Amino acid sequence: MSFIVVGTGSSLPDYVITNEDLSTFLETSDEWIRTRTGISKRHILKDETLTSHAVTAGRRALENAGVLPEEIDLLICTTLQGDYISPSMACLVSKELGVGSGRVFDMNMGCSGFVFALDMADAYFKNKTIKNALIISAEKMSKMVDWSDRKTCVLFGDGAGASVLTQGEGVSGIKLMSDGAWENLHVPGEGGNSPFNETGAPESYLFMNGKEIYKFAVSRIVKDINEILEEENLTADDISYFLLHQANTRIIESARNKLGQSEDKFPTNIEKCGNTSSASIPILLDEVNRKGMIKKGDRLVLSTFGAGLSSGACIIEWKI
Amino acid sequence: MAEKKIIEILADYRGVDPSTITKESTFEGMEIDSLDIVELLMTFEDEFGVTIEMNEKFKSVGDVVTEIESLMA
């Protein structure tokens, strides 16, 4: 016994920054950003909390699933960092939603978080410990990037996506990878003011070596997907949609070409959301679900990659 | 020896005749941007069985030929 996905939800900040807006304070242009990333705009937090979007995404997923909050016996929030380092985002979201279990916690696996959380939920379902799980991925990337660094701040956006899982047989081939190669993508921890600290206060901004991450991403996506398809005796032609982490349109295009699949099987929302880290796949899943693009029996591949370096992929069979 | 194959791959990528590309050709001149270069370097890695560090130093076809030939030596 594992799980099936029965509901999805998402929530994005109202405030939108376009590439033109960025070009008013950065030496960049709409054309430069679009041709290299596919991004036109992104949603950015202003006066609201990230927790509020996590709660809204979770509530929408529960409503979509027809599952009550008190029926949820596992809540995992994936985030690089919630509004508080402690308590966890899951504690705050659980109270707001009225989740009926204390089995709530956060998980940080960078952009790969959502697929890692599915793997964790899968273990609970297999163990028959739980009947319903809620996974919420929420990220406030705008508070982690250096807004004077045109190479990184243009790439990211804020938002939250959520999925409700219930008992069933709808996931297979979950594959996770991490290699500890942190140098090319990381956000330093905060320094504090310990008088005993001899390491110096780090600049707490996201750092990314774009070229190395591009190479890692394309090669991992193709390798992970080919491996899980082979393990499940499937081919890429058996898959209705490939939902890839939305980091860069050109990464998606390169992987698509190497997998030999048509463009319509790779839905994207990076144009309007940017890279929302672990929230990107559940936000996209909610979008394709609500557009009615997925039919019962369709197989979806989720494939992600990020800091760690890490990657994750799985096959979801749509059962509703 | 790597030069001919590198130029063939570049020509195919850009959809141009290989005779229009020389070691002196720059990526900028061929309208190949930084992510195109990464994509091409990945193709060269597969072709020549080497691992190339992704950095800013590749400006011309000759830069790539030199790097790959030194990695293969």
Coordinates of C-alpha atoms in Angstrom, one line a residue:
Chain A
M1 CA 0.0 0.0 0.0
S2 CA 1.3 3.4 -0.9
F3 CA -0.5 6.6 -1.9
I4 CA -2.5 8.3 -4.6
V5 CA -2.7 12.1 -5.2
V6 CA -6.3 13.2 -4.5
G7 CA -6.0 17.0 -4.4
T8 CA -3.8 19.9 -5.2
G9 CA -3.6 23.6 -4.3
S10 CA -1.3 26.6 -4.6
S11 CA -1.0 30.2 -3.5
L12 CA 1.1 32.9 -5.0
P13 CA 1.8 36.5 -3.7
D14 CA -0.3 39.1 -5.5
Y15 CA 2.7 41.3 -6.1
V16 CA 4.3 40.6 -9.4
I17 CA 7.7 41.9 -10.7
T18 CA 8.3 41.9 -14.4
N19 CA 11.6 41.8 -16.2
E20 CA 11.1 45.4 -17.1
D21 CA 10.7 46.3 -13.4
L22 CA 14.0 44.6 -12.7
S23 CA 15.7 46.5 -15.4
T24 CA 14.9 49.8 -13.6
F25 CA 17.5 48.9 -10.9
L26 CA 19.7 46.2 -12.4
E27 CA 21.8 46.2 -15.5
T28 CA 19.6 43.7 -17.3
S29 CA 16.8 43.5 -19.8
D30 CA 13.6 41.6 -20.6
E31 CA 15.3 40.2 -23.7
W32 CA 18.4 38.9 -21.8
I33 CA 16.3 37.3 -19.0
R34 CA 13.7 35.7 -21.3
T35 CA 16.2 34.3 -23.8
R36 CA 18.4 32.8 -21.1
T37 CA 15.8 31.6 -18.6
G38 CA 12.3 31.7 -20.1
I39 CA 11.2 33.9 -17.2
S40 CA 9.0 37.0 -17.8
K41 CA 7.8 37.7 -14.3
R42 CA 7.7 36.4 -10.8
H43 CA 5.5 36.7 -7.6
I44 CA 7.2 38.3 -4.6
L45 CA 6.2 38.5 -1.0
K46 CA 5.5 42.0 0.3
D47 CA 3.6 42.5 3.6
E48 CA 2.3 38.9 4.0
T49 CA 4.0 35.9 5.6
L50 CA 5.1 32.8 3.8
T51 CA 3.1 30.8 6.3
S52 CA -0.1 32.5 5.0
H53 CA 0.6 31.2 1.5
A54 CA 1.4 27.7 2.8
V55 CA -1.9 27.7 4.7
T56 CA -3.8 28.8 1.7
A57 CA -2.2 26.3 -0.6
G58 CA -2.9 23.6 1.9
R59 CA -6.5 24.6 2.4
R60 CA -7.1 24.7 -1.4
A61 CA -5.6 21.2 -1.7
L62 CA -7.8 19.9 1.1
E63 CA -10.9 21.4 -0.5
N64 CA -9.9 20.0 -3.9
A65 CA -9.4 16.6 -2.4
G66 CA -12.6 16.7 -0.3
V67 CA -10.5 15.7 2.8
L68 CA -11.0 17.5 6.1
P69 CA -7.9 18.9 8.0
E70 CA -8.7 16.7 11.0
E71 CA -8.4 13.6 8.7
I72 CA -4.7 14.5 7.9
D73 CA -2.3 12.4 10.0
L74 CA 0.9 13.5 8.4
L75 CA 1.9 17.1 7.4
I76 CA 5.3 17.7 5.8
C77 CA 6.3 21.2 4.8
T78 CA 9.3 21.6 2.5
T79 CA 11.1 24.9 2.6
L80 CA 14.6 26.3 2.6
Q81 CA 13.4 28.4 5.6
G82 CA 10.0 29.3 6.9
D83 CA 9.1 32.6 8.6
Y84 CA 10.8 31.3 11.7
I85 CA 13.9 29.1 12.0
S86 CA 12.0 27.6 14.9
P87 CA 9.2 26.6 15.3
S88 CA 8.9 24.8 12.1
M89 CA 6.5 26.0 9.4
A90 CA 4.6 22.7 9.8
C91 CA 3.7 23.6 13.4
L92 CA 2.3 27.0 12.4
V93 CA 0.4 25.7 9.3
S94 CA -0.9 22.8 11.3
K95 CA -2.5 25.1 13.9
E96 CA -4.0 27.4 11.2
L97 CA -5.5 24.5 9.2
G98 CA -6.6 22.4 12.2
V99 CA -4.6 19.3 11.2
G100 CA -5.6 16.4 13.4
S101 CA -2.2 15.0 14.1
G102 CA 1.0 15.9 15.8
R103 CA 3.0 14.2 13.1
V104 CA 4.1 17.4 11.5
F105 CA 7.5 18.6 10.5
D106 CA 9.6 20.5 8.0
M107 CA 12.0 19.1 5.5
N108 CA 14.8 21.0 3.7
M109 CA 16.2 19.4 0.6
G110 CA 16.5 22.6 -1.4
C111 CA 14.6 22.6 -4.7
S112 CA 14.2 18.8 -4.5
G113 CA 12.1 18.9 -1.3
F114 CA 8.7 18.0 -2.7
V115 CA 9.9 14.6 -4.2
F116 CA 11.8 13.9 -1.0
A117 CA 8.7 14.5 1.0
L118 CA 6.7 12.2 -1.3
D119 CA 9.3 9.5 -0.5
M120 CA 8.9 10.1 3.2
A121 CA 5.1 10.0 3.0
D122 CA 5.4 6.8 0.9
A123 CA 7.3 5.1 3.8
Y124 CA 4.5 6.1 6.3
F125 CA 1.8 4.8 3.9
K126 CA 3.7 1.5 3.3
N127 CA 4.0 1.1 7.1
K128 CA 0.2 1.6 7.3
T129 CA 0.8 4.3 9.9
I130 CA -1.3 7.0 8.2
K131 CA -4.4 7.3 6.0
N132 CA -4.0 10.8 4.6
A133 CA -1.0 13.1 4.2
L134 CA -0.7 16.8 3.2
I135 CA 2.6 17.9 1.6
I136 CA 3.1 21.7 1.4
S137 CA 6.1 23.2 -0.3
A138 CA 6.5 26.9 0.3
E139 CA 9.5 29.2 -0.4
K140 CA 10.4 32.8 0.1
M141 CA 13.3 33.0 -2.4
S142 CA 13.1 36.8 -2.6
K143 CA 14.4 37.0 1.0
M144 CA 17.4 34.8 0.2
V145 CA 18.8 36.3 -3.0
D146 CA 21.1 39.3 -3.3
W147 CA 19.0 41.9 -5.1
S148 CA 22.1 43.6 -6.4
D149 CA 23.3 40.4 -8.1
R150 CA 21.7 40.3 -11.6
K151 CA 22.9 36.7 -12.2
T152 CA 20.7 35.2 -9.4
C153 CA 17.9 37.6 -8.2
V154 CA 16.2 37.6 -11.6
L155 CA 15.7 33.8 -11.5
F156 CA 13.6 33.3 -8.4
G157 CA 10.1 33.8 -7.2
D158 CA 8.0 33.1 -4.1
G159 CA 5.0 30.8 -3.7
A160 CA 3.5 27.7 -2.2
G161 CA 2.1 24.5 -3.6
A162 CA 0.4 21.5 -1.9
S163 CA -0.9 18.0 -2.5
V164 CA -3.1 15.7 -0.5
L165 CA -2.2 12.0 -0.6
T166 CA -4.4 9.1 0.5
Q167 CA -4.0 5.4 0.6
G168 CA -3.7 3.7 -2.8
E169 CA -1.3 2.5 -5.4
G170 CA -0.4 5.6 -7.4
V171 CA 3.4 6.1 -7.0
S172 CA 6.3 4.1 -8.3
G173 CA 10.0 4.4 -9.0
I174 CA 10.8 7.0 -6.4
K175 CA 14.5 7.8 -6.8
L176 CA 16.5 10.2 -4.7
M177 CA 20.1 11.3 -4.9
S178 CA 22.4 13.6 -3.0
D179 CA 26.2 13.9 -3.3
G180 CA 27.2 16.7 -0.8
A181 CA 28.7 18.9 -3.5
W182 CA 27.5 22.1 -1.9
E183 CA 29.9 24.6 -3.5
N184 CA 28.0 25.4 -6.7
L185 CA 24.6 26.1 -5.0
H186 CA 24.1 27.1 -1.4
V187 CA 22.7 29.7 1.0
P188 CA 25.0 30.3 3.9
G189 CA 23.6 30.0 7.4
E190 CA 23.1 33.1 9.5
G191 CA 26.0 34.2 11.6
G192 CA 24.5 35.2 14.9
N193 CA 26.7 37.2 17.3
S194 CA 28.6 34.5 19.2
P195 CA 31.7 36.1 20.6
F196 CA 33.3 32.7 20.3
N197 CA 32.7 32.3 16.5
E198 CA 36.0 32.2 14.7
T199 CA 34.6 31.4 11.2
G200 CA 33.5 34.9 10.4
A201 CA 29.9 35.9 9.6
P202 CA 28.9 34.6 6.1
E203 CA 27.1 36.7 3.6
S204 CA 23.8 35.1 3.8
Y205 CA 22.8 35.2 0.2
L206 CA 22.1 32.5 -2.3
F207 CA 25.1 31.6 -4.4
M208 CA 24.8 29.6 -7.6
N209 CA 27.3 28.7 -10.3
G210 CA 24.7 28.7 -13.1
K211 CA 26.8 26.8 -15.7
E212 CA 27.7 23.9 -13.4
I213 CA 24.1 23.7 -12.2
Y214 CA 22.8 23.7 -15.7
K215 CA 25.1 20.8 -16.6
F216 CA 24.1 18.9 -13.4
A217 CA 20.4 19.5 -13.9
V218 CA 20.2 18.4 -17.5
S219 CA 22.3 15.3 -17.0
R220 CA 20.5 14.3 -13.7
I221 CA 17.0 14.8 -15.1
V222 CA 17.7 12.6 -18.1
K223 CA 19.6 10.0 -16.1
D224 CA 16.9 9.8 -13.3
I225 CA 14.0 9.7 -15.7
N226 CA 15.6 7.0 -17.9
E227 CA 16.4 4.9 -14.9
I228 CA 13.0 5.0 -13.2
L229 CA 11.3 4.3 -16.6
E230 CA 13.5 1.3 -17.1
E231 CA 12.9 0.1 -13.6
E232 CA 9.2 0.2 -14.1
N233 CA 9.3 -1.3 -17.6
L234 CA 8.0 1.9 -19.2
T235 CA 9.2 4.1 -21.9
A236 CA 8.9 7.9 -22.2
D237 CA 6.1 7.4 -24.6
D238 CA 4.0 5.9 -21.8
I239 CA 4.2 9.1 -19.9
S240 CA 1.4 11.8 -20.4
Y241 CA 3.3 14.7 -18.7
F242 CA 6.8 15.4 -17.4
L243 CA 6.6 17.9 -14.6
L244 CA 10.2 19.1 -14.2
H245 CA 11.5 21.5 -11.6
Q246 CA 11.0 25.0 -13.0
A247 CA 14.4 26.5 -12.9
N248 CA 15.2 27.4 -16.5
T249 CA 13.2 26.8 -19.7
R250 CA 16.5 25.9 -21.5
I251 CA 17.2 23.1 -19.0
I252 CA 13.7 21.8 -19.6
E253 CA 14.2 22.1 -23.4
S254 CA 17.5 20.4 -23.3
A255 CA 16.2 17.5 -21.2
R256 CA 13.1 17.2 -23.4
N257 CA 15.3 16.9 -26.6
K258 CA 17.5 14.3 -25.0
L259 CA 14.3 12.3 -24.0
G260 CA 12.9 12.7 -27.5
Q261 CA 9.5 13.9 -26.4
S262 CA 7.1 16.6 -27.7
E263 CA 6.8 20.0 -26.1
D264 CA 3.2 19.6 -25.1
K265 CA 4.2 16.8 -22.6
F266 CA 6.3 19.3 -20.7
P267 CA 4.0 21.9 -19.1
T268 CA 5.7 24.9 -17.7
N269 CA 4.9 27.9 -15.5
I270 CA 8.4 29.4 -15.1
E271 CA 7.4 32.2 -17.5
K272 CA 5.1 33.7 -14.8
C273 CA 6.5 32.2 -11.5
G274 CA 10.3 32.0 -11.9
N275 CA 12.1 29.4 -9.9
T276 CA 10.1 28.8 -6.7
S277 CA 12.5 26.1 -5.4
S278 CA 10.7 23.1 -3.9
A279 CA 7.3 24.8 -4.5
S280 CA 7.7 24.7 -8.3
I281 CA 6.5 21.2 -9.0
P282 CA 3.4 21.2 -6.7
I283 CA 2.4 24.7 -8.0
L284 CA 2.7 23.3 -11.6
L285 CA 0.9 20.1 -10.6
D286 CA -2.0 22.2 -9.2
E287 CA -2.1 24.2 -12.4
V288 CA -2.3 21.2 -14.8
N289 CA -4.8 19.5 -12.4
R290 CA -7.1 22.5 -12.3
K291 CA -6.9 23.1 -16.0
G292 CA -8.3 19.5 -16.4
M293 CA -5.2 18.4 -18.4
I294 CA -4.8 15.1 -16.4
K295 CA -7.1 12.2 -17.1
K296 CA -7.6 9.1 -14.9
G297 CA -4.9 6.6 -15.7
D298 CA -2.4 9.1 -16.9
R299 CA 1.1 8.7 -15.8
L300 CA 3.1 11.7 -14.7
V301 CA 6.9 11.9 -14.2
L302 CA 8.0 14.4 -11.5
S303 CA 11.7 15.2 -11.8
T304 CA 13.6 17.7 -9.7
F305 CA 17.1 18.8 -8.7
G306 CA 18.7 21.4 -6.5
A307 CA 21.1 22.2 -3.7
G308 CA 22.8 19.2 -2.1
L309 CA 23.5 18.7 -4.9
S310 CA 20.4 16.6 -5.0
S311 CA 17.8 15.2 -7.4
G312 CA 14.6 13.2 -7.2
A313 CA 12.2 11.7 -9.6
C314 CA 9.1 9.5 -9.4
I315 CA 6.1 8.3 -11.5
I316 CA 2.6 9.3 -10.3
E317 CA -0.3 7.4 -11.8
W318 CA -3.5 9.6 -11.7
K319 CA -6.3 7.6 -10.1
I320 CA -9.1 10.1 -9.8
Chain B
M1 CA 42.2 15.8 -34.5
A2 CA 39.6 17.0 -32.0
E3 CA 39.4 20.3 -34.0
K4 CA 37.5 18.8 -37.0
K5 CA 34.9 17.0 -34.8
I6 CA 34.4 20.1 -32.6
I7 CA 33.8 22.2 -35.6
E8 CA 31.4 19.6 -37.0
I9 CA 29.4 19.6 -33.8
L10 CA 29.4 23.4 -33.7
A11 CA 28.3 23.7 -37.3
D12 CA 25.5 21.2 -36.7
Y13 CA 24.4 23.1 -33.5
R14 CA 24.2 26.4 -35.3
G15 CA 22.9 24.9 -38.6
V16 CA 25.8 26.4 -40.6
D17 CA 28.4 25.0 -43.0
P18 CA 31.5 23.7 -41.1
S19 CA 33.8 25.7 -43.6
T20 CA 32.5 28.9 -42.0
I21 CA 34.0 28.0 -38.6
T22 CA 37.7 28.2 -37.8
K23 CA 39.7 28.0 -34.5
E24 CA 39.6 31.8 -34.5
S25 CA 35.8 32.0 -34.5
T26 CA 34.4 33.4 -31.3
F27 CA 31.2 32.1 -29.6
E28 CA 29.9 35.6 -29.4
G29 CA 30.5 36.0 -33.2
M30 CA 28.5 32.8 -33.8
E31 CA 25.7 34.1 -31.5
I32 CA 26.3 31.3 -29.1
D33 CA 25.5 32.4 -25.5
S34 CA 26.8 31.1 -22.2
L35 CA 24.2 28.3 -21.8
D36 CA 24.7 27.2 -25.4
I37 CA 28.4 26.8 -24.5
V38 CA 27.5 24.6 -21.6
E39 CA 25.2 22.5 -23.8
L40 CA 28.0 22.2 -26.4
L41 CA 30.6 21.3 -23.7
M42 CA 28.4 18.6 -22.5
T43 CA 28.2 17.2 -26.1
F44 CA 32.0 17.4 -26.3
E45 CA 32.4 15.6 -23.0
D46 CA 30.3 12.7 -24.3
E47 CA 32.1 12.8 -27.7
F48 CA 35.7 12.8 -26.3
G49 CA 35.1 11.1 -22.9
V50 CA 36.5 14.0 -20.8
T51 CA 35.2 16.1 -18.0
I52 CA 35.4 19.9 -18.7
E53 CA 35.1 22.5 -16.0
M54 CA 32.3 24.9 -16.8
N55 CA 33.8 28.4 -16.6
E56 CA 34.1 31.7 -18.4
K57 CA 37.4 31.0 -20.1
F58 CA 36.0 29.7 -23.4
K59 CA 35.8 32.6 -25.8
S60 CA 36.7 31.0 -29.1
V61 CA 36.7 27.6 -30.8
G62 CA 40.4 27.4 -30.3
D63 CA 40.0 27.8 -26.5
V64 CA 37.9 24.7 -26.5
V65 CA 40.1 22.7 -28.8
T66 CA 43.2 23.5 -26.6
E67 CA 41.3 22.5 -23.5
I68 CA 40.0 19.2 -24.9
E69 CA 43.3 18.3 -26.5
S70 CA 45.1 18.9 -23.1
L71 CA 42.5 16.8 -21.3
M72 CA 43.0 14.0 -23.8
A73 CA 46.8 14.1 -23.8

